[in-house]
Coordinates of C-alpha atoms in Angstrom, one line a residue:
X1 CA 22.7 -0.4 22.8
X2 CA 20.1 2.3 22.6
X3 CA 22.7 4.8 21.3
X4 CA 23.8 2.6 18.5
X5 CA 19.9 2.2 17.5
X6 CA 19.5 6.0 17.9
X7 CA 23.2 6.3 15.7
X8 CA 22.2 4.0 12.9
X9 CA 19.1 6.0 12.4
X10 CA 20.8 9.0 12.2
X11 CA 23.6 7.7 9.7
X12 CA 20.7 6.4 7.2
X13 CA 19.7 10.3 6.3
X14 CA 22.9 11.1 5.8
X15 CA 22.5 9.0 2.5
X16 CA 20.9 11.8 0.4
X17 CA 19.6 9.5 -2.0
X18 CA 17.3 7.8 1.0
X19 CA 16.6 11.3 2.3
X20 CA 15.0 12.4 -0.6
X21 CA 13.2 8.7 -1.4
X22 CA 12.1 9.3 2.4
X23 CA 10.6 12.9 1.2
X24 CA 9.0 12.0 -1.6
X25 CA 7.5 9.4 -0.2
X26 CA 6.1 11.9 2.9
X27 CA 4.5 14.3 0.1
X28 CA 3.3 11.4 -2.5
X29 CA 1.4 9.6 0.0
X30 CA -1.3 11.8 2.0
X31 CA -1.5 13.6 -1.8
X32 CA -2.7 9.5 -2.7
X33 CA -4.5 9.4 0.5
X34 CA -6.2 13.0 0.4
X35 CA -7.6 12.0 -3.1
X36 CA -9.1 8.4 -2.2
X37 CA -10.9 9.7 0.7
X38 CA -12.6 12.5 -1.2
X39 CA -12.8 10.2 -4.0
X40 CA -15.1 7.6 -2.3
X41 CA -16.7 10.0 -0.3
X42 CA -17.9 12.1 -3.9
X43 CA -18.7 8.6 -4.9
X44 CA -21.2 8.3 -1.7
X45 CA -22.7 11.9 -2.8
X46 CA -23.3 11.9 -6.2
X47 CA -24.9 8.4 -6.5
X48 CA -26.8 6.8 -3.8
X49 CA -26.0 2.6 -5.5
X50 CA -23.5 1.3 -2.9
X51 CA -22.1 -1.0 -5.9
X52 CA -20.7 2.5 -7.5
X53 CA -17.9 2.6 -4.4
X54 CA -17.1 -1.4 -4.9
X55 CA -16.7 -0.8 -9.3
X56 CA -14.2 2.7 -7.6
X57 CA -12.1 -0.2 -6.2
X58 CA -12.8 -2.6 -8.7
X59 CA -11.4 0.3 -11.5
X60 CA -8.4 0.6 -9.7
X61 CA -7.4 -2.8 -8.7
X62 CA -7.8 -4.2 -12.0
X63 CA -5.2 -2.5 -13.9
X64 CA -2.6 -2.6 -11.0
X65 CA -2.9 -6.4 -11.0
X66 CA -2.4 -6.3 -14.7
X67 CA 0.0 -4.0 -15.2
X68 CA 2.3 -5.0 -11.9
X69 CA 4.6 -7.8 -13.8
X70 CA 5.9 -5.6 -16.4
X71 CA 6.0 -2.8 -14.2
X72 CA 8.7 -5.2 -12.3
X73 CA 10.3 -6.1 -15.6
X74 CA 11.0 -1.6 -16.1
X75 CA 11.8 -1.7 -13.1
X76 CA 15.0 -3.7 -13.3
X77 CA 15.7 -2.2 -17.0
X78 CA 15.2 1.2 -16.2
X79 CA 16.3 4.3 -13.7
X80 CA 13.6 3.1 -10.4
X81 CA 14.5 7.0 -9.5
X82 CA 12.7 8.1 -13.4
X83 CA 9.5 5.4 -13.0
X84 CA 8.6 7.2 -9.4
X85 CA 9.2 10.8 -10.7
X86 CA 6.2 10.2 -13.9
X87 CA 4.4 8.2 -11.6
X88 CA 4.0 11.3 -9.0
X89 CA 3.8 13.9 -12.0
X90 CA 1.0 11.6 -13.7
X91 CA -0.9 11.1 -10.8
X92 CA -0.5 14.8 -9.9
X93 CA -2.0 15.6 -13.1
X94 CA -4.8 12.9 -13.2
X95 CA -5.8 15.0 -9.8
X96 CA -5.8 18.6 -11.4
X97 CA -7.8 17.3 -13.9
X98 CA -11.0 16.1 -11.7
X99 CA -10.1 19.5 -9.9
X100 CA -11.3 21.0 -13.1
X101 CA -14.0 18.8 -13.8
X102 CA -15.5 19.3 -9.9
X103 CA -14.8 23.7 -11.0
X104 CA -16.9 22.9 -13.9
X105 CA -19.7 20.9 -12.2
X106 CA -19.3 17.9 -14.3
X107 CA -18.2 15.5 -12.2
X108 CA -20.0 12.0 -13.1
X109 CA -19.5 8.2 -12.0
X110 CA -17.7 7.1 -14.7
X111 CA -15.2 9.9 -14.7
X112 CA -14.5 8.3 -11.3
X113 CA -13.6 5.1 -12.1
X114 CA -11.7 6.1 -14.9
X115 CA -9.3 8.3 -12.9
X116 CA -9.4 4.8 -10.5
X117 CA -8.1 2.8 -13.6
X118 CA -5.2 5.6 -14.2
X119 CA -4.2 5.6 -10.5
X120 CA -4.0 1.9 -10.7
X121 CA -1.9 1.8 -13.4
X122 CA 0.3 4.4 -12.0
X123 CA 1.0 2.4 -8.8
X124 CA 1.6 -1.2 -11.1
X125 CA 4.6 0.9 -11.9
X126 CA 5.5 2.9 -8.9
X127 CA 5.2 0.0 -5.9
X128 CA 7.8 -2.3 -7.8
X129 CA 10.4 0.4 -8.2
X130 CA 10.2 1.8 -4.5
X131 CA 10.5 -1.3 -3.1
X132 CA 13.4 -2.0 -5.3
X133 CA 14.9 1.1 -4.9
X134 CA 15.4 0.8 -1.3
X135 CA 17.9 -2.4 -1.5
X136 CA 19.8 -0.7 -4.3
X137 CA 20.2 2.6 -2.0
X138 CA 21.0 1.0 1.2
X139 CA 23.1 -1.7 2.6
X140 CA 21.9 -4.8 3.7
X141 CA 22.5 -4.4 7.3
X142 CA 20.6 -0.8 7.2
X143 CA 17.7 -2.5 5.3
X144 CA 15.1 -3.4 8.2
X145 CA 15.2 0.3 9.6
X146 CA 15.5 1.7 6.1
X147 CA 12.0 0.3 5.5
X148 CA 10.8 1.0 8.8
X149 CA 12.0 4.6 8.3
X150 CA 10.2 4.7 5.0
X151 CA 7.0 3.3 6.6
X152 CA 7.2 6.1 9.4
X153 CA 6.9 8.7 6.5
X154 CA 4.6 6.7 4.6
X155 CA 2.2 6.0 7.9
X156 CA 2.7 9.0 8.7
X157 CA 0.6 10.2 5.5
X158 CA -2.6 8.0 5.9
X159 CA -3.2 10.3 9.2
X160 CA -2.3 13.8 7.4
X161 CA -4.2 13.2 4.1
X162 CA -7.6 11.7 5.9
X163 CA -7.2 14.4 8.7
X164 CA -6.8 17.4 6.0
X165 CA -8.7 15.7 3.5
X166 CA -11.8 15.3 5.6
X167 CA -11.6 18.9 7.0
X168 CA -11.3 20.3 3.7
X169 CA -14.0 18.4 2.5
X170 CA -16.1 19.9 5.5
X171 CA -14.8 23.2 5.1
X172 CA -14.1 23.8 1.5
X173 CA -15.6 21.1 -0.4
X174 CA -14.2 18.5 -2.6
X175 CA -12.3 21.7 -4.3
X176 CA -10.3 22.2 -1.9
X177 CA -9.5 18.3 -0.6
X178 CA -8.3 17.3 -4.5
X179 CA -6.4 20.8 -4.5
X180 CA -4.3 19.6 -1.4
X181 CA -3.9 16.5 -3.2
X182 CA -2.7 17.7 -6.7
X183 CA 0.3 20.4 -5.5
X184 CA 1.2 17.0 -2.7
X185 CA 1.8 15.0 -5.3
X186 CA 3.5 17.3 -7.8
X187 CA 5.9 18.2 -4.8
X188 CA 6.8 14.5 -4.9
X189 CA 7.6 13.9 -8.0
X190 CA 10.2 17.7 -7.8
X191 CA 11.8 15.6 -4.5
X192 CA 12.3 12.1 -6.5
X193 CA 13.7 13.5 -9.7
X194 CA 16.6 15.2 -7.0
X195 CA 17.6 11.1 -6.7
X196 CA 20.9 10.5 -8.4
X197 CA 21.8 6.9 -8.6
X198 CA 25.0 5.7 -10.3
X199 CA 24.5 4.2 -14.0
X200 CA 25.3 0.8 -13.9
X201 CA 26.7 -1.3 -16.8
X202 CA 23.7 -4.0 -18.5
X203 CA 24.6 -7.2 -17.4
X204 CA 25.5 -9.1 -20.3
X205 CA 23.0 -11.8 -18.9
X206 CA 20.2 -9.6 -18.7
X207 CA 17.7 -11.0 -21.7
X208 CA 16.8 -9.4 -24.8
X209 CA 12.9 -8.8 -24.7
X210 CA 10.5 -8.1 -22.2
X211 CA 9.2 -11.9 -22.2
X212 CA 12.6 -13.2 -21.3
X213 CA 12.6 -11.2 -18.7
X214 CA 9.1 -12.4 -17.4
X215 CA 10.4 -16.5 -17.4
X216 CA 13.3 -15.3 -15.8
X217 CA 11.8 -13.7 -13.0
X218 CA 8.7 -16.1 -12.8
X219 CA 11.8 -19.3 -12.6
X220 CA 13.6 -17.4 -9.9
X221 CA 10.6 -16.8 -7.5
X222 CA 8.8 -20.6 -8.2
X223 CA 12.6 -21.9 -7.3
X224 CA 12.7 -19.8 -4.2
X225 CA 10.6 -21.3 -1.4
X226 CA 10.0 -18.6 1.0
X227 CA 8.9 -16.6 -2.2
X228 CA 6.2 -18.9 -2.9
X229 CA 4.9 -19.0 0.8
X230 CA 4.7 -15.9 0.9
X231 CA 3.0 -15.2 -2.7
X232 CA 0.4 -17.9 -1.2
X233 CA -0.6 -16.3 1.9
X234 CA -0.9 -12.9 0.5
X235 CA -3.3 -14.4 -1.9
X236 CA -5.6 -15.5 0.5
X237 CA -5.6 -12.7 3.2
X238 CA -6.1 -10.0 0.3
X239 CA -9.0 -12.0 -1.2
X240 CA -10.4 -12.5 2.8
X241 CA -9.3 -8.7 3.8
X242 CA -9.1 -6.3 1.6
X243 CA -12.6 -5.8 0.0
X244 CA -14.8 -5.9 3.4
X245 CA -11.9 -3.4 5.1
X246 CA -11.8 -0.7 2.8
X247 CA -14.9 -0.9 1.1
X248 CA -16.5 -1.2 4.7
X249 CA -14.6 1.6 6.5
X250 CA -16.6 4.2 4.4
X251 CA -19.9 1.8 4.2
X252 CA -20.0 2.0 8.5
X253 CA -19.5 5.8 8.6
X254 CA -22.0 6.3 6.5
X255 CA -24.9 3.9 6.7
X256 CA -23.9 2.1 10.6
X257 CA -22.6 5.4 12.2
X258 CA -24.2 7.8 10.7
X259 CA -21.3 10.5 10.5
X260 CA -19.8 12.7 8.1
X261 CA -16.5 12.7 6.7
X262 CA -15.4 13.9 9.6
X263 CA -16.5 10.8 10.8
X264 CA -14.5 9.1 8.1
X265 CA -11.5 11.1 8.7
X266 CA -11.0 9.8 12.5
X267 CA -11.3 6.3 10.8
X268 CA -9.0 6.1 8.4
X269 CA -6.6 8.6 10.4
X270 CA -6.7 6.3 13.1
X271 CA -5.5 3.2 11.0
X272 CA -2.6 5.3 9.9
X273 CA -1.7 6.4 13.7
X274 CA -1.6 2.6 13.9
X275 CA 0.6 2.2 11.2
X276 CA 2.9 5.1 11.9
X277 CA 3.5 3.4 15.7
X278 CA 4.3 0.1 14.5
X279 CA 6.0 1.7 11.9
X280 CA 8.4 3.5 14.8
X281 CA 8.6 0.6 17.4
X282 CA 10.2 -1.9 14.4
X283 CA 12.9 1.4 13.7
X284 CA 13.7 1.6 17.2
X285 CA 14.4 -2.2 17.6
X286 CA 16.4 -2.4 14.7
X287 CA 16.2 -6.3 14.7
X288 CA 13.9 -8.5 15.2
X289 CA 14.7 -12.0 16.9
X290 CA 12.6 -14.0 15.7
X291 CA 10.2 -12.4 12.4
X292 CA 8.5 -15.4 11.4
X293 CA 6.4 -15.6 14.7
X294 CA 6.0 -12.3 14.9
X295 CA 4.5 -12.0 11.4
X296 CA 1.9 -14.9 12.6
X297 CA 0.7 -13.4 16.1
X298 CA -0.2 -10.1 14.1
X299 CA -2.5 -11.9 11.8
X300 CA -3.7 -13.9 14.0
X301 CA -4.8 -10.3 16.2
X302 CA -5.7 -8.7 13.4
X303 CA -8.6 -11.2 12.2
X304 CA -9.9 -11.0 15.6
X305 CA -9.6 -7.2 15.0
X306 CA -11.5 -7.5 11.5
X307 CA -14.8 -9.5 13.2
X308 CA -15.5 -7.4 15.7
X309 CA -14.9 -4.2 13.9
X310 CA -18.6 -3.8 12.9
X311 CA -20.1 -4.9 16.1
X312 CA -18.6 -1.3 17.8
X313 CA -21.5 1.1 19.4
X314 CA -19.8 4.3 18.2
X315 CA -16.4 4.8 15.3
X316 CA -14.8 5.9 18.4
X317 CA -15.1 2.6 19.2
X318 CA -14.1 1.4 15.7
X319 CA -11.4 3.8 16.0
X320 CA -9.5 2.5 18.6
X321 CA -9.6 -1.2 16.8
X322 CA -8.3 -0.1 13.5
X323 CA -5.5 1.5 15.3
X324 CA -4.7 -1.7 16.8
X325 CA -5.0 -3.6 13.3
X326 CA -2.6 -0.5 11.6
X327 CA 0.1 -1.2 14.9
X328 CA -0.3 -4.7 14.1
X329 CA -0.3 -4.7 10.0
X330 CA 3.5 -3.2 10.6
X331 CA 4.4 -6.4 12.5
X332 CA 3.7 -8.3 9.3
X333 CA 4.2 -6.2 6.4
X334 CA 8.0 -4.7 7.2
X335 CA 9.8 -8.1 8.3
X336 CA 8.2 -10.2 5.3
X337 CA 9.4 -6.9 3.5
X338 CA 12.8 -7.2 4.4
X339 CA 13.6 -10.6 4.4
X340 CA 12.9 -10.9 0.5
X341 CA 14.6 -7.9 0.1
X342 CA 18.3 -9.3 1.3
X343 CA 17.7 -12.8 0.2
X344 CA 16.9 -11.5 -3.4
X345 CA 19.3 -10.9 -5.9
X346 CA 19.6 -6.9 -6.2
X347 CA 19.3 -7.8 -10.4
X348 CA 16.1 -9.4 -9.4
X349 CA 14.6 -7.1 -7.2
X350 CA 12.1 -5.8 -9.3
X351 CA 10.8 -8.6 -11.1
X352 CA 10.6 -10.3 -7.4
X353 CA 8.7 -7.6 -5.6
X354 CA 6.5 -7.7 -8.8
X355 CA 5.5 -11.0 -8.3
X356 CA 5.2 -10.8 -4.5
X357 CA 2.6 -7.4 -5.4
X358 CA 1.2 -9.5 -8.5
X359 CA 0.3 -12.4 -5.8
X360 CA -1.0 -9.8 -2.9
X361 CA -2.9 -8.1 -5.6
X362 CA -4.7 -10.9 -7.5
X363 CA -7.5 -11.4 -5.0
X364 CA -8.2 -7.7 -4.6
X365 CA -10.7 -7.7 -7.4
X366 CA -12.4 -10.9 -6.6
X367 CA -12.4 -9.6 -2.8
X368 CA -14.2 -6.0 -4.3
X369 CA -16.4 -8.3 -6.6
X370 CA -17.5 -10.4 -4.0
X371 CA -18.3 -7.9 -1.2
X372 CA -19.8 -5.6 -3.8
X373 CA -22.1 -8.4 -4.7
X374 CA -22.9 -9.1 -1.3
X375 CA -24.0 -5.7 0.1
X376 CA -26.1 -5.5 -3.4
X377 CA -28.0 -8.7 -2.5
X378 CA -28.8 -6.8 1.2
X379 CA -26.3 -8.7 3.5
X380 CA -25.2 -5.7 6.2
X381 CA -21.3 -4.7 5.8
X382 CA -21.3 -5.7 9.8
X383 CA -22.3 -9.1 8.9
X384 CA -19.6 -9.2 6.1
X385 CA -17.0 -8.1 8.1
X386 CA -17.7 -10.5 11.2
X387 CA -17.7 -13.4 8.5
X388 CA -14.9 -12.4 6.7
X389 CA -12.7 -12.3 10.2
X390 CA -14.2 -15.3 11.2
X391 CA -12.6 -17.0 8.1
X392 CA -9.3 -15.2 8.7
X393 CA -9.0 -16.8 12.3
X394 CA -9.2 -19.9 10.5
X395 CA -6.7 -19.2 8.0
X396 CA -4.4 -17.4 10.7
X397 CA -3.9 -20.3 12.9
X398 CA -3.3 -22.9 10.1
X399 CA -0.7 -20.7 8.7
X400 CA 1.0 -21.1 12.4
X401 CA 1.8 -24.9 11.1
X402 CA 3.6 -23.7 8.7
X403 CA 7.6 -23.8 9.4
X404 CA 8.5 -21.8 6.9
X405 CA 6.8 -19.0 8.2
X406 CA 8.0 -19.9 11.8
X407 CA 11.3 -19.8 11.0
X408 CA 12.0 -17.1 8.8
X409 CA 14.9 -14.9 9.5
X410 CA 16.9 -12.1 8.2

């Protein structure tokens, strides 16, 4: 059995096109990672108002939510291979543009958060057509370790860019980090546009203008239970999650901790160690029994995970736990992943994963809002996060009485 697993693996990059989606996907993402770590740490040393690194997210979050329907709507009228390849070379040169900015000593707040709104835009269009663009490259049997594949490479980015990112910040200064990240992503976007998918004939269904294709998609997921289960818990755990997590990951290294971006580095490399080994264990299993359960005992870890986080003595400490949380985030994100994936029609598949983001995404600015506007009336980010997990347990266990998370399957 272990050789099968081992074989299967081994046959999936012998499909070019997934070898070079697999590629790109290793270069675009510490690139992406390398420039939001020295992003919100220029943030932290150019102005000392904490609410600056919440409007950073805010900036970013905003657009992506806006933009992430139609960017699902391209993405099922267009080449998926065409949307990632201007989405690398875009962000690439959004990069070498605050590159020059930081070479000219000009570098302000705002110029910050409008770069943030850019980079949100660009992934409104990019995370649709990847997600996609997996299904229509692979078979459906290949498709759990196909995206656990993909996640290794992807996970295996949040370690490099922190790691290199933070050095470079140490060592050469924000120069060099946004350097690293600008050639990264520009070496993504050269891998993607190597992608050569067959043309396909337009269905002679497929409607006429762009708000057809909205209803259309909108019916199909509202009709489709698991769909709208799903939509609904990813609202909630992003509004409860997201803002105190990443907002607060910088916030304790700096102001609990007291360390420097190194300090931030072994954080935020450590939650992509996390990722990268849950990432690995789900491609060597190559199914999964029983998903639905799984899915639920990670979140129901992972909020414990998320109140204690700020209660650590040392980030050594805080380490450890977000490595747990990244091992366990896996556990949820690729089997959710890949059941919409094969129980979606492949016509629908961007307008589906569209909503799915659309529904994860809505809270994100509220979350960001609200946390911003907590830390600004003086509450402690280790207070927020101990609430906020507090409030996930909660959540977590009632989402254990649901059956249709219980019993999902491939």
């Amino acid at each position: 059995m272990e050789q099968k697993d081992k074989t299967s693996v081994k046959e999936l990059f012998q499909i070019k096109n997934f070898l070079y989606l697999v590629i790109g996907a290793f270069l675009s993402s510490p690139g992406y990672y390398a420039y939001l770590l020295g992003s919100e740490w220029l943030m932290l040393h150019i102005s000392e108002n904490r609410a600056y690194l919440g409007m950073l997210f805010i900036a970013a979050s905003i657009p992506r939510l806006l933009f992430m329907i139609f960017g699902g709507i391209i993405a099922d009228r267009m080449n998926k291979r065409t949307i990632l390849f201007i989405s690398d070379l875009t962000s690439g040169l959004l990069v070498s543009f605050l590159v020059a900015l930081i070479w000219m000593d000009s570098v302000e707040v705002w110029h910050l958060i409008t770069l943030a709104v850019f980079f949100g835009i660009s992934d409104a269009f990019s995370h649709p057509a990847m997600n996609s663009l997996v299904a229509e490259i692979l078979p459906d049997s290949h498709l759990q370790q196909g995206n656990s594949v993909l996640q290794v490479m992807q996970s295996i980015s949040p370690i490099i860019g922190p790691v290199a990112g933070g050095t470079l910040i140490v060592t050469l200064g924000f120069k060099g980090v946004f350097t690293l990240s600008a050639i990264s992503l520009m070496l993504a976007a050269w891998t993607v546009y190597r992608i050569k998918l067959q043309k396909e004939e337009t269905p002679s269904d497929l409607p006429k203008n762009v708000l057809e294709d909205f209803k259309e998609g909108l019916k199909y997921g509202l009709q489709n239970k698991l769909l709208r289960t799903v939509m609904f818990v990813s609202l909630l755990l992003n509004f409860v999650v997201v803002g105190p997590l990443t907002m607060g990951i910088p916030l304790l290294v700096k102001d609990v901790f007291k360390e420097n971006a190194l300090g931030l580095t072994t954080l935020e490399a450590s939650l992509g160690i996390g990722l990268l080994t849950g990432a690995v264990l789900l491609t060597v299993l190559k199914s999964i029994e029983r998903p639905g359960l799984l899915a639920i005992g990670g979140l129901i870890a992972q909020s414990v995970l998320l109140a204690v986080i700020g209660l650590m003595p040392s980030h050594y400490f805080a380490a450890g736990i977000l490595f747990i949380f990244g091992l366990l985030m896996q556990g949820v994100n690729i089997p959710i992943m890949t059941i919409l994936q094969a129980k979606t029609e492949k016509k629908m598949l961007g307008r589906i994963m569209s909503l799915l983001m659309t529904a994860s995404q809505g809270m994100i600015p509220v979350s960001y809002m609200v946390t911003s506007y907590l830390i600004a009336v003086g509450l402690s980010i280790t207070s927020i996060l101990l609430f906020a997990g507090s409030i996930m347990v909660i959540f977590s266990i009632s989402i254990f009485l649901m059956k249709e998370i219980r019993q999902m399957s491939y």
